[in-house]
PDB file of C-alpha atoms in Angstrom:
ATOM      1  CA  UNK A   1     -19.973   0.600   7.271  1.00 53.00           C
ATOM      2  CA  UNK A   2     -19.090   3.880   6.645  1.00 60.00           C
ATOM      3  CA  UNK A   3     -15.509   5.103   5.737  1.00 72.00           C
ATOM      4  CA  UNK A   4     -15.905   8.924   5.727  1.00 65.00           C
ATOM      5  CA  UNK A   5     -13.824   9.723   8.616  1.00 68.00           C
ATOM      6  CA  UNK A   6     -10.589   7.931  10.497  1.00 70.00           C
ATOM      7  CA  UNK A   7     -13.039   7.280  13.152  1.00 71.00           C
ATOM      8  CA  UNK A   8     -14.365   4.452  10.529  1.00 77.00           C
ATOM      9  CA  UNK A   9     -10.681   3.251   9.712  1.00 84.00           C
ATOM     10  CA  UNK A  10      -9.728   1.083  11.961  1.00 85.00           C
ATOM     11  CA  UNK A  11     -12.899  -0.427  12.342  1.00 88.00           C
ATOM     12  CA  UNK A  12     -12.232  -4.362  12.354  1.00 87.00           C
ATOM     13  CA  UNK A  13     -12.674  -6.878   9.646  1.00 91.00           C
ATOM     14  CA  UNK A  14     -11.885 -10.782   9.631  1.00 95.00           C
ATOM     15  CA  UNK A  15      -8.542 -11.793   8.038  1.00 97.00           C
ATOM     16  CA  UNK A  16      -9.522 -14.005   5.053  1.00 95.00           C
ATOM     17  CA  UNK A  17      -7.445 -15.236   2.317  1.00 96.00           C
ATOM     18  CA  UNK A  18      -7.158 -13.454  -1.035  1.00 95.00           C
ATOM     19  CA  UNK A  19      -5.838 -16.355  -3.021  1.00 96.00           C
ATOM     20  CA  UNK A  20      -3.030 -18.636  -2.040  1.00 97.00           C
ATOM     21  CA  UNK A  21      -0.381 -17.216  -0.109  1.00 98.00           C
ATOM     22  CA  UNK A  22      -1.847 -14.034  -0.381  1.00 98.00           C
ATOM     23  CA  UNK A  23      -3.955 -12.607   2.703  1.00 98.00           C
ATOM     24  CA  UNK A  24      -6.356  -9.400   3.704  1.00 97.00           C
ATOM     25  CA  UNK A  25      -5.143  -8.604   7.305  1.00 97.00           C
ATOM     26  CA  UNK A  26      -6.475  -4.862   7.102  1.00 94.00           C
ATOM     27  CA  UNK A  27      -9.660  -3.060   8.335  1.00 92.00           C
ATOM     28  CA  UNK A  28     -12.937  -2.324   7.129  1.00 88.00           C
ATOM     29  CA  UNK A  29     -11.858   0.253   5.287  1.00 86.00           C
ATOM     30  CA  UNK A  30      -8.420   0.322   4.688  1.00 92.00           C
ATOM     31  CA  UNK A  31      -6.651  -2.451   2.970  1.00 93.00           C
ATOM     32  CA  UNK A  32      -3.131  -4.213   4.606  1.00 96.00           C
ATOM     33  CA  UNK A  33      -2.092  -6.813   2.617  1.00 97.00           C
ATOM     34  CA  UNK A  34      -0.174 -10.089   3.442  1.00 98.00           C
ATOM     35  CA  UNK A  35       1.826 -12.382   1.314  1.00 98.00           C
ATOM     36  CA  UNK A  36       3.426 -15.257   2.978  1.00 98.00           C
ATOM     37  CA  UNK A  37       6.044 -17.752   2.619  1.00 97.00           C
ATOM     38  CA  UNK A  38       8.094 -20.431   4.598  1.00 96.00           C
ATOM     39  CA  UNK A  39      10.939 -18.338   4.651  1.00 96.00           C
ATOM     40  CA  UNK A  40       9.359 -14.971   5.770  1.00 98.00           C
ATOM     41  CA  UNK A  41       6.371 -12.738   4.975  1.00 98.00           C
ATOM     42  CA  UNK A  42       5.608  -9.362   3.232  1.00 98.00           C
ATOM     43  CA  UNK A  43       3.307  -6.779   4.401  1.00 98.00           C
ATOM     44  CA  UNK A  44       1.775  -3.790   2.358  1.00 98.00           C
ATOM     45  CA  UNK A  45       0.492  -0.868   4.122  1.00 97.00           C
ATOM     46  CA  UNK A  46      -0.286  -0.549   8.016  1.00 96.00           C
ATOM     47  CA  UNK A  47      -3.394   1.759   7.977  1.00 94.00           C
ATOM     48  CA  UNK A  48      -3.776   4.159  10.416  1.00 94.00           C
ATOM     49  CA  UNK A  49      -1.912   4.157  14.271  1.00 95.00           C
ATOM     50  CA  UNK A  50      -5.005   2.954  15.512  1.00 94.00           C
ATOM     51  CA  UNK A  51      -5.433  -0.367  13.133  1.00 95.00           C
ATOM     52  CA  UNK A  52      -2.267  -1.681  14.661  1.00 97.00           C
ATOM     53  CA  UNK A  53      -3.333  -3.864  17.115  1.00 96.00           C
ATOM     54  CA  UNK A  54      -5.687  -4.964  14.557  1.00 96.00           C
ATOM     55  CA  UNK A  55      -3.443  -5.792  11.764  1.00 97.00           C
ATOM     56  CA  UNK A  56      -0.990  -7.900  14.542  1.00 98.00           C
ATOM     57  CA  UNK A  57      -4.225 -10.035  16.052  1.00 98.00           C
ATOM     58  CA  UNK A  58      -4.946 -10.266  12.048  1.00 98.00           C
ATOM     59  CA  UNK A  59      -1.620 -11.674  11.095  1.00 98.00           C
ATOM     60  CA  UNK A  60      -1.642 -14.279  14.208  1.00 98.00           C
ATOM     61  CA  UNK A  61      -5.050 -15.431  13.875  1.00 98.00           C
ATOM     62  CA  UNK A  62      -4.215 -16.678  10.434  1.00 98.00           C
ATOM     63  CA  UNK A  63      -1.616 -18.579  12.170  1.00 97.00           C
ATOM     64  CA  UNK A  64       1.474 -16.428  11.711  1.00 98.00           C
ATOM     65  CA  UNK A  65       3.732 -14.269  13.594  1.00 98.00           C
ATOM     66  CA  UNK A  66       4.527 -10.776  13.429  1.00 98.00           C
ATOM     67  CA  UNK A  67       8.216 -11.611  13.880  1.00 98.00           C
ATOM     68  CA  UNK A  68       8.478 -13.535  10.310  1.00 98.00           C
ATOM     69  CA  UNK A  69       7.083 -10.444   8.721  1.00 98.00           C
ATOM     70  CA  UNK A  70      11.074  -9.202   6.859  1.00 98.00           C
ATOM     71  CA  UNK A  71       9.554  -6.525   5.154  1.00 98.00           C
ATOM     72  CA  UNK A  72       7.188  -4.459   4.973  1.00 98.00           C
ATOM     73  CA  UNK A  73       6.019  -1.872   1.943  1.00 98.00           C
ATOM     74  CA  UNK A  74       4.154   0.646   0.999  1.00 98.00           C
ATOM     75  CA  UNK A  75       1.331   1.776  -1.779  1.00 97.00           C
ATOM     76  CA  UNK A  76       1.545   5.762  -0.367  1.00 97.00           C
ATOM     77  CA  UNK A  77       2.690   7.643   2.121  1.00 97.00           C
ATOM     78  CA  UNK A  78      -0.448   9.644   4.014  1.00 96.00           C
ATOM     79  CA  UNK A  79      -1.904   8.421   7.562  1.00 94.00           C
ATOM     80  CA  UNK A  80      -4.370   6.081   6.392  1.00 94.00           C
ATOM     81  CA  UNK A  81      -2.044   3.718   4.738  1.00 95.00           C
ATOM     82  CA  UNK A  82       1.355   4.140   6.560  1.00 97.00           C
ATOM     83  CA  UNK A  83       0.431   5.409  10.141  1.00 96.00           C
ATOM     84  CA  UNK A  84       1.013   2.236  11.416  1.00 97.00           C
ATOM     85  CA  UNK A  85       4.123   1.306   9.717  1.00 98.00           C
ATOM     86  CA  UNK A  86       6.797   2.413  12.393  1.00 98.00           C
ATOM     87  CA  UNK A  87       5.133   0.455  14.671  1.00 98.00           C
ATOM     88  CA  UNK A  88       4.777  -2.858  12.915  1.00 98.00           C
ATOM     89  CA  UNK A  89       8.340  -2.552  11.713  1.00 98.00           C
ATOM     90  CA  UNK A  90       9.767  -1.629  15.928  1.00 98.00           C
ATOM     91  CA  UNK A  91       7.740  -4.913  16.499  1.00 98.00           C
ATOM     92  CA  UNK A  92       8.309  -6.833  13.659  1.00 98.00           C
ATOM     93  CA  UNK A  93      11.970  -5.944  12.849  1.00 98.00           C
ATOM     94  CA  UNK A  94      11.187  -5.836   9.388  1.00 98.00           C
ATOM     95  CA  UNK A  95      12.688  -4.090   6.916  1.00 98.00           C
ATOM     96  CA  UNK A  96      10.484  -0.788   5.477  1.00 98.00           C
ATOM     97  CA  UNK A  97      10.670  -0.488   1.548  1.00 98.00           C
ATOM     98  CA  UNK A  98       9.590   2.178  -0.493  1.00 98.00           C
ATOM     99  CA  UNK A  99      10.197   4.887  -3.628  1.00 98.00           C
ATOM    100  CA  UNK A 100      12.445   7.417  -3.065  1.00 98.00           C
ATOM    101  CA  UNK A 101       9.411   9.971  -2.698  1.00 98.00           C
ATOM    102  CA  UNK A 102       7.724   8.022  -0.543  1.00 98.00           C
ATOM    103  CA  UNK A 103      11.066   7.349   1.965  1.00 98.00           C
ATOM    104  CA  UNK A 104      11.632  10.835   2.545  1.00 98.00           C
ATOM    105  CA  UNK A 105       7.859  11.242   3.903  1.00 98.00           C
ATOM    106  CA  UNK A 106       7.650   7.882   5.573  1.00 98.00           C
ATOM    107  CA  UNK A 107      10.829   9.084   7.663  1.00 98.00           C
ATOM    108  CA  UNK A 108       9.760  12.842   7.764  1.00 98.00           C
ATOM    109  CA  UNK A 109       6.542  11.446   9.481  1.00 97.00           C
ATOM    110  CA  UNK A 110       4.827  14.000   7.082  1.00 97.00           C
ATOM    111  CA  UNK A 111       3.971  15.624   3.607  1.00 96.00           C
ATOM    112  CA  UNK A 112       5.768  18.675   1.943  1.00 96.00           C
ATOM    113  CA  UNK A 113       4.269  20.831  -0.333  1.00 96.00           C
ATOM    114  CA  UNK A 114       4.473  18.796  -3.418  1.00 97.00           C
ATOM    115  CA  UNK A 115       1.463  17.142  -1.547  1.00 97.00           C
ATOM    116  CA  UNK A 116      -1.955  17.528  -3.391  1.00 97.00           C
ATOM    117  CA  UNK A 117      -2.991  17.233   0.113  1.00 96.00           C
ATOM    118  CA  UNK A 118      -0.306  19.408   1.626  1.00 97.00           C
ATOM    119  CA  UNK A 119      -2.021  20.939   4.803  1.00 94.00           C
ATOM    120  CA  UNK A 120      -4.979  19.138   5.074  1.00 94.00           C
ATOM    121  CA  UNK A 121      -3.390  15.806   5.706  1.00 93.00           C
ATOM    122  CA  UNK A 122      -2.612  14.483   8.730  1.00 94.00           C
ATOM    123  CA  UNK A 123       1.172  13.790  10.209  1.00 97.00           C
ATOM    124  CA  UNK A 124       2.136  10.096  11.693  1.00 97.00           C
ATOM    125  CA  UNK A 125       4.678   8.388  13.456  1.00 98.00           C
ATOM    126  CA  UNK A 126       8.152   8.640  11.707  1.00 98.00           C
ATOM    127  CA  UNK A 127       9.772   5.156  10.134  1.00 98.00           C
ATOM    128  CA  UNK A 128      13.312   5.194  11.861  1.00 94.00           C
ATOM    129  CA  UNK A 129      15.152   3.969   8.104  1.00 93.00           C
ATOM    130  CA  UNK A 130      13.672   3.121   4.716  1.00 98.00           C
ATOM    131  CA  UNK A 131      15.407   1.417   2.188  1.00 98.00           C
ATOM    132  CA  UNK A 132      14.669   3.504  -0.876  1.00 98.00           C
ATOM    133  CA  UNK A 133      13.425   1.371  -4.085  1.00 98.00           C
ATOM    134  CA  UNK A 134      13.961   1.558  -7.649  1.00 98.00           C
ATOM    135  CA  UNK A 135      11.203   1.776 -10.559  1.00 98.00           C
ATOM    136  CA  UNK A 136      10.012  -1.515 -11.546  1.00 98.00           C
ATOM    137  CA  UNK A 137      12.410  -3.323  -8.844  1.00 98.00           C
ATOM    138  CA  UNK A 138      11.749  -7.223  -7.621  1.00 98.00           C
ATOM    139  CA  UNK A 139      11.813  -7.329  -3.597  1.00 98.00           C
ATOM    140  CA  UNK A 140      12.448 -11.010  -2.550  1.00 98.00           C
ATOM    141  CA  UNK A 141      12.167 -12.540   1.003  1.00 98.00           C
ATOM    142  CA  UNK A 142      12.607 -16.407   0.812  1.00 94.00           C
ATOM    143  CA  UNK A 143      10.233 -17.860  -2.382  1.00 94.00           C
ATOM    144  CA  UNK A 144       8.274 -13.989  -2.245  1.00 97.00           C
ATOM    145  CA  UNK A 145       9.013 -11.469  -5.261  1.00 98.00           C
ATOM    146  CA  UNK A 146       6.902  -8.748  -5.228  1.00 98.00           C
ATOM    147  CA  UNK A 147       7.498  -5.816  -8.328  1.00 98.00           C
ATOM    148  CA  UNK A 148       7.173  -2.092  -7.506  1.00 98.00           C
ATOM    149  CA  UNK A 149       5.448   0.091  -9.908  1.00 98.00           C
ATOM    150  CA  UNK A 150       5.364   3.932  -9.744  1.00 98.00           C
ATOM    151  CA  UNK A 151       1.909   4.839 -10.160  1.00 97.00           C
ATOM    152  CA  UNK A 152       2.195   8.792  -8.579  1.00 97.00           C
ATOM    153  CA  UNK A 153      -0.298  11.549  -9.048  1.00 96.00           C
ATOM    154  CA  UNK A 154      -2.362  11.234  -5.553  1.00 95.00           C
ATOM    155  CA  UNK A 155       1.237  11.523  -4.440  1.00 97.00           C
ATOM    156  CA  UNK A 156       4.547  11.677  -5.663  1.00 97.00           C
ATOM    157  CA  UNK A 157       6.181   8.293  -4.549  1.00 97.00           C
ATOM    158  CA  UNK A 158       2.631   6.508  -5.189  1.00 97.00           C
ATOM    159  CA  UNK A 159       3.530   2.812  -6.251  1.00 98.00           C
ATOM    160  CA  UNK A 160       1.470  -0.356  -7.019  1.00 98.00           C
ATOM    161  CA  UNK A 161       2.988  -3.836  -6.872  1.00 98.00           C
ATOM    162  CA  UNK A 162       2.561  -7.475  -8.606  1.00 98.00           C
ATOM    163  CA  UNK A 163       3.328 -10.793  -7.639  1.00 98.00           C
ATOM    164  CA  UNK A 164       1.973 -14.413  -8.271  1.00 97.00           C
ATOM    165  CA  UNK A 165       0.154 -16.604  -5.420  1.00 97.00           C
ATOM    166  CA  UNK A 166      -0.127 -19.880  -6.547  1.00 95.00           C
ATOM    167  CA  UNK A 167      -2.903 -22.912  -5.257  1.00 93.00           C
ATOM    168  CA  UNK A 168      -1.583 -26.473  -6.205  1.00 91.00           C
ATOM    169  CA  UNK A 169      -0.972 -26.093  -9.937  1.00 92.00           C
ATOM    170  CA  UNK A 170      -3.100 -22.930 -10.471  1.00 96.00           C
ATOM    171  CA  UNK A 171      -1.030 -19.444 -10.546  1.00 96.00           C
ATOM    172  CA  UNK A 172      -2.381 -15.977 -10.352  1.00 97.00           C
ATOM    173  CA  UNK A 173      -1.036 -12.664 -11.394  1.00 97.00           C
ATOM    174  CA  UNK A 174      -2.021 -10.559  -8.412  1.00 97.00           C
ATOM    175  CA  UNK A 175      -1.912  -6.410  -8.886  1.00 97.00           C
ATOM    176  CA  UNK A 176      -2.236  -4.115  -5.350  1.00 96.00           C
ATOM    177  CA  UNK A 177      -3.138  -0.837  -7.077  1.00 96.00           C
ATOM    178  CA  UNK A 178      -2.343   2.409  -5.480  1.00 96.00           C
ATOM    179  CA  UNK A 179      -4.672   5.605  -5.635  1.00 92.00           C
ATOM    180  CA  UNK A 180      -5.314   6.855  -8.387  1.00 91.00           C
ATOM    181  CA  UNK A 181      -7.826   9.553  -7.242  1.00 90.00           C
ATOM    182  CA  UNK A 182      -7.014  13.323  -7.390  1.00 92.00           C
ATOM    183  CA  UNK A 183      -8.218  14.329  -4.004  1.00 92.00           C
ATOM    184  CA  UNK A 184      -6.405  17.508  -2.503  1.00 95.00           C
ATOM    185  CA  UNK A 185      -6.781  20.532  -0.083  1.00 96.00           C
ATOM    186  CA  UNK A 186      -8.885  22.922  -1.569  1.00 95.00           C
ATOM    187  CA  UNK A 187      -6.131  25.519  -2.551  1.00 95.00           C
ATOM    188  CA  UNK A 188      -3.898  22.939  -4.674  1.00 96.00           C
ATOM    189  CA  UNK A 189      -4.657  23.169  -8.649  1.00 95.00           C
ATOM    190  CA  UNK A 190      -3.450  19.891 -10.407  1.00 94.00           C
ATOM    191  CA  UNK A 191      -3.490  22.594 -13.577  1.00 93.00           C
ATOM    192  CA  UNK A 192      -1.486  24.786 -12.331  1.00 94.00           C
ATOM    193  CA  UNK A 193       0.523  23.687  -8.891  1.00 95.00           C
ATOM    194  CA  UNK A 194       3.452  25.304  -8.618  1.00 96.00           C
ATOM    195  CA  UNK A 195       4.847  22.611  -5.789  1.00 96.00           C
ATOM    196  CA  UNK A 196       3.599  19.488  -8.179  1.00 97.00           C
ATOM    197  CA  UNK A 197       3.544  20.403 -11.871  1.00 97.00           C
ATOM    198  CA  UNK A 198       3.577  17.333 -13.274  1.00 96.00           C
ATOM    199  CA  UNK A 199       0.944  15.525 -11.297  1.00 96.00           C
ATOM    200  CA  UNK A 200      -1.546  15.184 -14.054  1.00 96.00           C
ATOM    201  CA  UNK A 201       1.230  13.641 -16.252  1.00 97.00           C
ATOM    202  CA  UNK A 202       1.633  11.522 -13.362  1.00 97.00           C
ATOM    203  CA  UNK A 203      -1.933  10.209 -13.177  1.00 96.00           C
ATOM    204  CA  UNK A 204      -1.461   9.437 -16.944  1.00 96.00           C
ATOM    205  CA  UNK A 205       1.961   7.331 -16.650  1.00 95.00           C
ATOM    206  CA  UNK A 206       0.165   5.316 -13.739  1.00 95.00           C
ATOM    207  CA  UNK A 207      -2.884   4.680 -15.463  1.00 94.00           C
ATOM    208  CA  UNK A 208      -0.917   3.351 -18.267  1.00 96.00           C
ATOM    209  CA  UNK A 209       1.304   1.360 -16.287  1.00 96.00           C
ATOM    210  CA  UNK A 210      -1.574  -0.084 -14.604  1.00 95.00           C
ATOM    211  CA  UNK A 211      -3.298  -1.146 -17.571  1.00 95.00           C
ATOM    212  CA  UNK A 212      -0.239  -2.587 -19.131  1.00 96.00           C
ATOM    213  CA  UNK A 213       0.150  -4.932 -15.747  1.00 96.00           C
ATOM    214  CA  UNK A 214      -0.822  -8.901 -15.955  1.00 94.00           C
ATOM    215  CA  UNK A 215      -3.342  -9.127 -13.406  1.00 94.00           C
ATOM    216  CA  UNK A 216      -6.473 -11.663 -12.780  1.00 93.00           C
ATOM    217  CA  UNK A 217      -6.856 -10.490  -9.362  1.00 86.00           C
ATOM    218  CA  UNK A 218      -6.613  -6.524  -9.055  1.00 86.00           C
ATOM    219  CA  UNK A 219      -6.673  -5.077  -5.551  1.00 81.00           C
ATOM    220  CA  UNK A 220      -7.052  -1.130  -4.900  1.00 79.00           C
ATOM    221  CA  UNK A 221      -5.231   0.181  -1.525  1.00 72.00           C
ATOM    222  CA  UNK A 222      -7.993   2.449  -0.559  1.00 65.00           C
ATOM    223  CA  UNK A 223     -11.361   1.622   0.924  1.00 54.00           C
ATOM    224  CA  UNK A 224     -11.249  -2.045   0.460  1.00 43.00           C
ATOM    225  CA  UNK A 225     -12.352  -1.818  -3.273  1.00 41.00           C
ATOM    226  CA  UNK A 226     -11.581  -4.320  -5.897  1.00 40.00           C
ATOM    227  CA  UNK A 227     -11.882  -2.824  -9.686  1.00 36.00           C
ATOM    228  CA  UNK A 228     -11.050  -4.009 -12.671  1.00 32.00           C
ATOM    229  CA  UNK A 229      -7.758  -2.926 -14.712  1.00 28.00           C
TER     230      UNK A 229
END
């Protein structure tokens, strides 16, 4: 199918399990990503406003419910990945994570001007309170710890995150990789942007970090791709 527009986002796809506890509960197009334990699940990224009712029936088809889910995160904050966030978390009760970039938009409800895609992107439903992460910070609910990385340069408070899911004796080192494309409105220069001068030096930090991560099973956060790190 196609993913051009946000027509295409929230366009429905099966839950199925990743690996172990880990589970794809997002849309055709846009990845949400749950990890699950006896003591309370995580969620990463909500896709757009739309994909809601989606990424709930997704979550209790697999046989959970929305009201274990203690906190949800976030790989960026634009429309496609955290429109659906204050939602899920008035529903849920969860918890909303995130980098302190990231925060101040997911609670703005929009982009500033340090934005690559300042003016072109679209604004979505405010998160009521974020609890505001550190670099490289575990995040535990029950048996669940789940490491943020900052990996900015699409945006600012861009962050990927690692955990293990295990089956019987068999562990994996599972990486949910954030952007790392340099899209932006056509008057922002990642040369020369006056609102986001280190962006490119960004890009470069994440890429490293990403490379450095453990991983046999790398995720991407946008358009359902896996890649390899």
């Amino acid at each position: 199918p196609s993913c051009a527009s946000p027509a295409d986002w929230s366009t429905p796809r099966a839950p199925t399990r990743i690996y172990g506890n880990t589970w794809y509960v997002g849309t055709q197009c846009i990845a949400a990503i749950l990890v699950t334990s006896d003591d309370g699940h995580m969620l990463i990224d909500a896709g757009v406003p739309q994909a809601v009712p989606h990424v709930r029936a997704s979550i209790e088809r697999l046989g959970f419910k929305l009201a274990d889910v203690k906190l949800i995160l976030n790989s960026h904050a634009h429309y496609d990945h955290a429109g659906g966030i204050a939602e899920l978390q008035r529903a849920s009760g969860a918890t909303v994570a995130a980098s302190p970039a990231s925060a101040a938009v997911l609670e703005a409800g929009a982009s500033g001007p340090d934005d690559p895609q300042y003016g072109v992107i679209e604004a979505f439903p405010a998160v009521a309170s974020v609890r505001v992460l550190a670099d490289s910070e575990v995040v535990r609910v029950g048996s669940l710890a789940l490491t943020a990385h900052w990996t900015p340069g699409h945006t600012r408070g861009g962050t990927s995150w690692s955990w293990r899911s295990c089956e019987a004796s068999r562990c994996l080192d599972i990486v949910y990789a954030d952007s790392q494309t340099p899209v932006s409105a056509d008057n922002f220069f990642y040369t020369r942007s006056a609102t986001y001068p280190n962006a490119i030096a960004d890009f470069r930090r994440g890429h490293a970090r990403l490379e450095a991560l453990r991983c046999d099973y790398p995720w991407a956060s946008d358009r359902l791709h896996r890649f390899a790190i």
